[in-house]
XYZ file of N, CA, C and O in Angstrom:
528
model
N 31.325 -162.777 -77.987
C 30.680 -163.652 -79.126
C 29.605 -164.423 -78.587
O 28.928 -164.675 -79.392
N 29.795 -164.962 -77.300
C 28.772 -165.781 -77.081
C 27.541 -164.997 -76.805
O 26.268 -165.791 -76.596
N 27.574 -163.708 -76.623
C 26.570 -162.947 -76.481
C 25.336 -163.148 -77.940
O 24.147 -162.943 -77.760
N 26.094 -163.580 -78.998
C 25.434 -163.533 -80.130
C 24.731 -165.025 -80.300
O 23.800 -165.111 -81.239
N 25.056 -166.039 -79.632
C 24.663 -167.125 -79.805
C 23.144 -167.524 -79.261
O 22.782 -166.524 -78.552
N 22.568 -168.434 -79.618
C 21.259 -168.507 -79.476
C 21.073 -170.394 -78.965
O 21.719 -170.954 -79.901
N 20.716 -170.583 -77.951
C 20.600 -171.830 -77.465
C 19.056 -172.376 -77.570
O 18.232 -171.325 -76.734
N 18.590 -173.221 -77.885
C 17.256 -173.810 -77.805
C 17.149 -175.051 -76.823
O 17.785 -175.975 -77.147
N 16.200 -175.059 -76.230
C 15.633 -176.126 -75.388
C 14.444 -176.671 -76.001
O 13.415 -175.839 -75.581
N 14.302 -177.625 -76.644
C 12.974 -178.380 -77.326
C 12.589 -179.388 -76.389
O 13.473 -180.245 -75.761
N 11.552 -179.242 -76.227
C 10.682 -180.375 -75.192
C 9.541 -181.251 -75.808
O 8.768 -180.512 -76.692
N 9.728 -182.477 -75.825
C 8.871 -183.254 -76.754
C 8.103 -184.374 -75.808
O 8.580 -184.738 -74.967
N 6.833 -184.614 -76.319
C 6.088 -185.628 -75.898
C 6.236 -186.903 -76.853
O 5.814 -186.450 -78.211
N 6.498 -187.998 -76.501
C 6.727 -189.117 -77.487
C 5.315 -189.749 -77.949
O 4.334 -189.951 -77.141
N 5.342 -189.849 -79.235
C 3.928 -190.394 -79.731
C 4.384 -191.945 -80.192
O 3.480 -192.642 -80.602
N 5.441 -192.341 -79.914
C 5.992 -193.713 -80.373
C 7.015 -194.097 -79.285
O 7.330 -193.458 -78.584
N 7.469 -195.317 -79.604
C 8.369 -195.862 -78.480
C 9.682 -194.921 -78.692
O 10.187 -194.661 -79.640
N 10.441 -194.994 -77.545
C 11.745 -194.281 -77.549
C 12.684 -194.437 -78.640
O 13.482 -193.632 -78.974
N 12.788 -195.789 -79.103
C 13.746 -196.297 -79.945
C 13.344 -195.735 -81.170
O 14.484 -195.474 -82.235
N 12.292 -195.439 -81.304
C 11.585 -194.796 -82.654
C 12.008 -193.358 -82.624
O 12.564 -192.850 -83.722
N 12.098 -192.589 -81.528
C 12.836 -191.259 -81.709
C 14.004 -191.335 -81.803
O 14.632 -190.382 -82.648
N 14.630 -192.339 -81.065
C 16.240 -192.209 -81.246
C 16.477 -192.556 -82.752
O 17.417 -191.776 -83.295
N 15.905 -193.395 -83.724
C 16.462 -193.481 -84.935
C 15.639 -192.336 -85.672
O 16.746 -191.796 -86.622
N 14.613 -191.699 -85.627
C 14.452 -190.519 -86.256
C 15.363 -189.313 -86.069
O 15.839 -188.728 -86.923
N 15.871 -189.197 -84.768
C 16.553 -188.083 -84.561
C 17.939 -188.218 -84.807
O 18.864 -187.478 -85.439
N 18.250 -189.457 -84.826
C 19.668 -189.791 -85.290
C 19.881 -189.593 -87.007
O 20.736 -188.889 -87.638
N 18.874 -189.636 -87.735
C 18.630 -189.542 -89.086
C 18.594 -188.192 -89.384
O 19.196 -187.459 -90.284
N 17.772 -187.367 -88.738
C 17.824 -185.998 -88.985
C 19.164 -185.107 -88.452
O 19.478 -184.454 -89.174
N 19.860 -185.710 -87.444
C 21.090 -185.103 -86.848
C 22.248 -185.224 -87.975
O 22.791 -184.273 -88.300
N 22.125 -186.324 -88.616
C 23.118 -186.713 -89.614
C 22.956 -185.689 -90.769
O 23.908 -185.404 -91.304
N 21.855 -185.638 -91.113
C 21.423 -184.784 -92.247
C 21.795 -183.253 -92.024
O 22.395 -182.394 -92.842
N 21.341 -182.803 -90.964
C 21.810 -181.386 -90.563
C 23.258 -181.159 -90.547
O 23.540 -180.194 -90.820
N 23.802 -182.034 -89.795
C 25.407 -182.145 -89.816
C 26.131 -181.966 -91.294
O 26.638 -181.121 -91.580
N 25.503 -182.600 -91.989
C 25.948 -182.840 -93.393
C 25.492 -181.748 -94.469
O 26.223 -181.276 -95.268
N 24.185 -181.363 -94.553
C 23.525 -180.301 -95.225
C 22.796 -179.128 -94.782
O 22.566 -178.507 -95.579
N 22.762 -179.274 -93.079
C 22.292 -178.067 -92.872
C 22.792 -176.791 -92.844
O 24.022 -176.645 -93.439
N 22.352 -175.774 -92.028
C 22.736 -174.444 -91.917
C 23.880 -174.508 -91.036
O 24.215 -175.342 -90.103
N 25.257 -173.861 -91.838
C 26.431 -174.024 -90.813
C 26.602 -173.555 -89.520
O 27.344 -173.522 -88.871
N 25.371 -172.430 -89.454
C 25.246 -171.861 -88.034
C 24.714 -172.769 -86.971
O 24.755 -172.276 -85.736
N 24.151 -173.889 -87.115
C 23.889 -174.959 -86.524
C 25.359 -175.557 -85.562
O 25.965 -176.443 -86.124
N 25.535 -174.973 -84.335
C 26.951 -175.350 -83.737
C 26.956 -176.722 -83.233
O 27.831 -177.421 -83.137
N 25.809 -177.074 -82.439
C 25.543 -178.407 -81.938
C 24.020 -178.879 -82.172
O 23.342 -177.934 -81.792
N 23.784 -180.034 -81.936
C 22.606 -180.644 -82.307
C 22.349 -181.861 -81.592
O 23.048 -182.880 -81.857
N 22.032 -181.637 -80.065
C 22.115 -182.682 -79.137
C 20.519 -182.879 -78.591
O 19.792 -182.432 -78.351
N 20.191 -184.308 -78.639
C 18.903 -184.861 -78.110
C 18.971 -185.985 -77.039
O 20.013 -186.753 -77.142
N 18.132 -185.835 -76.293
C 17.873 -186.879 -75.161
C 16.628 -187.449 -74.880
O 15.622 -186.717 -75.231
N 16.533 -188.612 -74.364
C 15.048 -189.223 -74.604
C 15.060 -189.958 -72.886
O 15.963 -190.367 -72.473
N 13.930 -189.948 -72.514
C 13.615 -190.504 -71.187
C 12.394 -191.348 -71.496
O 11.428 -190.972 -71.415
N 12.862 -192.412 -71.512
C 12.044 -193.612 -71.790
C 10.988 -193.914 -70.742
O 9.673 -194.159 -71.129
N 11.172 -193.812 -69.586
C 10.113 -193.943 -68.467
C 8.993 -192.776 -68.424
O 7.849 -192.929 -67.965
N 9.539 -191.880 -69.014
C 8.325 -190.757 -68.992
C 7.681 -190.313 -70.325
O 6.948 -189.787 -70.268
N 8.439 -191.085 -71.410
C 7.854 -190.804 -72.648
C 8.010 -189.363 -73.134
O 7.202 -188.770 -74.080
N 9.325 -188.854 -72.714
C 9.599 -187.539 -72.916
C 11.087 -187.553 -73.804
O 11.902 -188.383 -73.586
N 11.099 -186.380 -74.282
C 12.561 -186.320 -75.060
C 12.912 -184.590 -74.990
O 11.921 -183.745 -74.875
N 14.232 -184.309 -75.016
C 14.525 -182.902 -74.838
C 15.719 -182.864 -76.208
O 16.753 -183.784 -76.242
N 15.874 -181.704 -76.755
C 17.049 -181.328 -77.611
C 17.480 -180.064 -77.246
O 16.859 -179.077 -76.629
N 18.659 -180.313 -77.506
C 19.384 -178.814 -77.023
C 20.024 -178.274 -78.385
O 20.969 -179.109 -78.757
N 19.878 -177.201 -78.899
C 20.839 -177.054 -79.945
C 21.135 -175.449 -80.046
O 20.516 -174.636 -79.306
N 22.522 -175.268 -80.388
C 23.336 -174.492 -80.460
C 23.498 -173.608 -81.761
O 23.782 -174.358 -82.742
N 22.904 -172.344 -81.682
C 22.924 -171.673 -82.977
C 24.091 -170.539 -82.883
O 24.135 -169.923 -81.965
N 24.682 -170.133 -83.939
C 25.677 -169.177 -83.984
C 25.051 -167.895 -83.699
O 25.902 -166.910 -83.163
N 23.908 -167.682 -84.069
C 23.190 -166.281 -83.999
C 21.685 -166.634 -84.310
O 21.598 -167.734 -84.729
N 21.027 -165.815 -84.120
C 19.649 -166.162 -84.258
C 19.146 -166.176 -85.911
O 18.325 -166.922 -86.092
N 19.812 -165.395 -86.834
C 19.718 -165.996 -88.080
C 19.953 -167.176 -88.542
O 19.366 -167.820 -89.538
N 20.862 -168.024 -87.732
C 21.086 -169.560 -88.002
C 19.911 -170.037 -87.651
O 19.595 -171.353 -88.295
N 19.071 -169.889 -86.731
C 17.914 -170.572 -86.409
C 16.932 -170.532 -87.529
O 16.399 -171.646 -87.934
N 16.646 -169.262 -88.202
C 15.788 -169.277 -89.284
C 16.416 -169.914 -90.433
O 15.689 -170.673 -91.130
N 17.681 -170.080 -90.676
C 18.280 -170.737 -91.730
C 18.163 -172.224 -91.671
O 17.688 -172.872 -92.401
N 18.404 -172.622 -90.425
C 18.286 -174.046 -90.168
C 16.545 -174.538 -90.366
O 16.480 -175.684 -91.252
N 15.716 -173.761 -89.953
C 14.438 -174.291 -90.126
C 13.792 -173.955 -91.874
O 13.208 -174.833 -92.347
N 14.330 -172.989 -92.355
C 14.247 -172.973 -93.901
C 14.661 -174.075 -94.523
O 13.780 -174.331 -95.654
N 15.919 -174.436 -94.241
C 16.449 -175.425 -94.837
C 15.613 -177.045 -94.487
O 15.346 -177.757 -95.379
N 15.673 -177.056 -93.149
C 15.131 -178.543 -92.716
C 13.663 -178.884 -92.568
O 13.418 -180.053 -92.641
N 12.817 -177.965 -92.478
C 11.494 -178.361 -92.359
C 10.835 -179.322 -93.528
O 9.834 -180.054 -93.047
N 11.296 -179.194 -94.680
C 10.711 -179.611 -95.749
C 11.263 -181.135 -95.856
O 10.820 -182.107 -96.714
N 12.371 -181.800 -94.967
C 12.960 -182.678 -95.197
C 12.196 -184.105 -94.734
O 11.471 -183.808 -93.689
N 12.354 -185.087 -95.550
C 11.595 -186.234 -94.603
C 12.188 -186.849 -93.594
O 11.141 -187.251 -92.678
N 13.407 -186.252 -93.268
C 13.898 -186.828 -91.702
C 12.995 -186.029 -90.787
O 12.863 -186.324 -89.608
N 12.750 -184.507 -91.097
C 12.011 -183.829 -89.939
C 10.579 -184.246 -90.110
O 9.855 -184.370 -88.888
N 10.004 -184.662 -91.011
C 8.774 -185.183 -90.856
C 8.613 -186.464 -90.083
O 7.602 -186.935 -89.320
N 9.623 -187.541 -90.433
C 9.840 -188.422 -89.577
C 9.915 -188.139 -87.964
O 9.246 -188.910 -87.273
N 10.605 -187.023 -87.744
C 10.856 -186.784 -86.400
C 9.153 -186.558 -85.668
O 8.591 -186.813 -84.666
N 8.614 -185.799 -86.533
C 7.043 -185.334 -86.289
C 6.197 -186.194 -86.141
O 5.308 -186.221 -85.063
N 6.425 -187.370 -86.660
C 5.580 -188.762 -86.571
C 5.691 -189.227 -85.171
O 4.910 -189.905 -84.899
N 6.883 -189.281 -84.915
C 7.070 -189.986 -83.423
C 7.232 -189.230 -82.265
O 7.340 -189.709 -81.182
N 7.363 -187.729 -82.431
C 7.217 -186.815 -81.233
C 6.629 -185.669 -81.538
O 6.791 -184.988 -82.556
N 5.789 -185.186 -80.473
C 5.172 -183.869 -80.596
C 6.039 -182.927 -79.567
O 6.345 -183.026 -78.538
N 6.267 -181.917 -80.523
C 7.199 -180.630 -79.972
C 6.064 -179.916 -78.937
O 5.174 -179.360 -79.519
N 6.376 -179.837 -77.693
C 5.635 -179.244 -76.828
C 6.094 -177.865 -76.472
O 4.963 -176.926 -75.874
N 7.116 -177.600 -76.086
C 7.584 -176.363 -75.731
C 9.168 -176.117 -76.320
O 9.770 -176.932 -76.552
N 9.165 -174.652 -76.526
C 10.500 -174.371 -77.091
C 10.938 -173.164 -76.248
O 10.312 -171.929 -75.733
N 12.157 -173.312 -75.576
C 12.636 -172.211 -74.698
C 13.820 -171.611 -75.445
O 14.931 -172.191 -75.919
N 13.794 -170.478 -75.755
C 14.903 -169.307 -76.470
C 15.759 -168.823 -75.210
O 15.497 -168.276 -74.337
N 17.068 -169.456 -75.361
C 17.845 -168.854 -74.301
C 18.930 -167.978 -75.062
O 19.912 -168.532 -75.789
N 18.677 -166.785 -75.417
C 19.277 -165.830 -76.054
C 18.182 -165.075 -76.712
O 16.932 -165.296 -76.476
N 18.445 -164.372 -77.699
C 17.458 -163.210 -78.440
C 16.564 -164.055 -78.997
O 16.717 -164.874 -79.892
N 15.277 -163.802 -78.766
C 14.133 -163.859 -79.492
C 13.824 -162.623 -80.527
O 13.315 -161.591 -79.979
N 14.230 -162.556 -81.673
C 14.328 -161.574 -82.560
C 13.145 -161.437 -83.458
O 12.443 -162.417 -83.390
N 12.684 -160.179 -83.840
C 11.655 -160.088 -84.671
C 11.308 -160.870 -85.612
O 10.296 -161.446 -86.273
N 12.771 -161.211 -86.305
C 12.759 -162.149 -87.653
C 12.049 -163.611 -87.290
O 11.437 -164.123 -87.851
N 12.559 -163.812 -86.043
C 12.327 -165.426 -85.630
C 10.640 -165.354 -85.521
O 10.082 -166.156 -85.499
N 10.319 -164.273 -84.507
C 8.884 -164.321 -84.284
C 8.139 -164.467 -85.625
O 7.082 -164.723 -85.621
N 8.434 -163.368 -86.591
C 7.595 -163.544 -87.827
C 7.616 -164.998 -88.413
O 6.680 -165.399 -89.059
N 9.004 -165.634 -88.224
C 8.798 -167.086 -88.936
C 7.926 -167.919 -88.278
O 7.021 -168.679 -88.862
N 7.902 -167.560 -86.743
C 6.810 -168.445 -86.028
C 5.469 -168.324 -86.542
O 4.721 -169.292 -86.378
N 5.246 -166.829 -86.644
C 3.883 -166.506 -86.842
C 3.415 -166.804 -88.040
O 2.276 -167.206 -88.314
N 4.182 -167.351 -89.086
C 3.969 -167.799 -90.454
C 4.219 -169.366 -90.484
O 4.141 -169.798 -91.415
N 4.454 -169.934 -89.502
C 4.552 -171.254 -89.761
C 3.425 -172.188 -88.975
O 2.669 -171.416 -88.414
N 3.420 -173.416 -88.894
C 2.153 -174.303 -88.093
C 2.797 -174.559 -86.630
O 2.059 -175.406 -86.032
N 3.703 -173.978 -86.229
C 4.069 -174.282 -84.900
C 3.177 -174.135 -83.834
O 2.655 -172.887 -83.810
N 2.903 -175.088 -83.038
C 1.953 -174.740 -81.770
C 2.438 -175.054 -80.398
O 1.686 -175.053 -79.613
N 3.804 -175.121 -80.398
C 4.243 -175.464 -79.061
C 4.228 -174.080 -78.402
O 4.208 -173.040 -79.078
N 4.165 -174.470 -77.180
C 4.439 -173.252 -76.080
C 6.036 -172.646 -76.323
O 6.932 -173.390 -76.532
N 6.022 -171.182 -76.671
C 7.257 -170.578 -76.928
C 7.536 -169.808 -75.682
O 6.716 -168.860 -75.074
N 8.859 -170.020 -74.973
C 9.077 -169.399 -73.857
C 10.574 -168.622 -74.353
O 11.465 -169.026 -74.739
N 10.661 -167.463 -73.882
C 11.748 -166.373 -74.281
C 11.878 -165.585 -73.347
O 11.188 -165.249 -72.263
N 12.870 -164.524 -73.348
C 13.094 -163.629 -72.326
C 14.339 -163.777 -71.618
O 14.804 -163.063 -70.736
N 15.127 -164.881 -72.012
C 16.273 -165.295 -71.227
C 17.446 -164.857 -71.965
O 17.953 -165.126 -72.966
N 18.064 -163.557 -71.373
C 19.125 -162.811 -71.952
C 20.414 -163.531 -71.398
O 20.547 -164.030 -70.287
N 21.516 -163.439 -71.955
C 22.893 -164.180 -71.846
C 23.197 -163.439 -70.575
O 23.171 -162.129 -70.788
N 23.750 -164.004 -69.276
C 24.054 -163.321 -68.363
C 25.662 -163.690 -68.188
O 26.446 -162.803 -67.265
N 26.181 -164.775 -68.696
C 27.358 -164.774 -68.384
C 28.045 -166.387 -68.332
O 26.956 -167.237 -68.627
N 29.229 -166.731 -68.649
C 29.738 -168.078 -68.950
C 30.807 -168.160 -69.842
O 31.392 -167.091 -70.195
N 31.333 -169.586 -70.184
C 32.448 -169.459 -71.138
C 32.066 -170.811 -71.854
O 31.168 -171.716 -71.481
N 32.968 -171.008 -73.161
C 33.032 -172.362 -73.809
C 34.343 -172.550 -74.106
O 34.779 -171.712 -74.729
N 34.871 -173.588 -73.767
C 36.311 -174.060 -74.201
C 36.437 -174.231 -75.649
O 35.655 -175.145 -76.094
N 37.219 -173.491 -76.389
C 37.098 -173.954 -77.562
C 37.967 -175.395 -77.940
O 38.588 -175.841 -77.267
N 37.285 -175.692 -79.109
C 38.081 -177.137 -79.725
C 37.725 -178.505 -78.636
O 38.277 -179.314 -78.873
N 36.637 -178.412 -77.875
C 36.240 -179.205 -77.166
C 35.214 -180.192 -77.658
O 34.241 -179.699 -78.203
N 35.505 -181.501 -78.097
C 34.391 -182.351 -78.478
C 33.371 -182.624 -77.365
O 33.362 -182.934 -76.336
N 32.034 -182.651 -77.947
C 30.923 -182.994 -77.105
C 30.665 -184.722 -77.022
O 30.092 -184.976 -76.100
N 31.618 -185.353 -77.595
C 31.395 -186.864 -77.663
C 32.385 -187.551 -76.816
O 33.606 -186.849 -76.817
């Protein structure tokens, strides 16, 4: 089951103070949890105020959920607010980069560096464990 999952590591350069990023991502995360694609299993973000950077770690049930999430959320004002305060500089795919994802990226305005090729090698996740 874990082999089907896709984990994304997003790297951001802040364009505004760190607290602006925190507010924007909090609003977006709340909307993703309430209205987003059910294949988004976790949506976690971290900010490094001293470096002016941030990171996002998103777990999807499968690659199709990545597309579903972006199809739903890209037009939301909360996503625009995130883009106003942070520039996505790199996306690391930990799991399958499918031809469908590549086609979605090719038809988007995404300009971040894409890194992929990381196949699942092993590990586990304990069921029912809260991340908070």
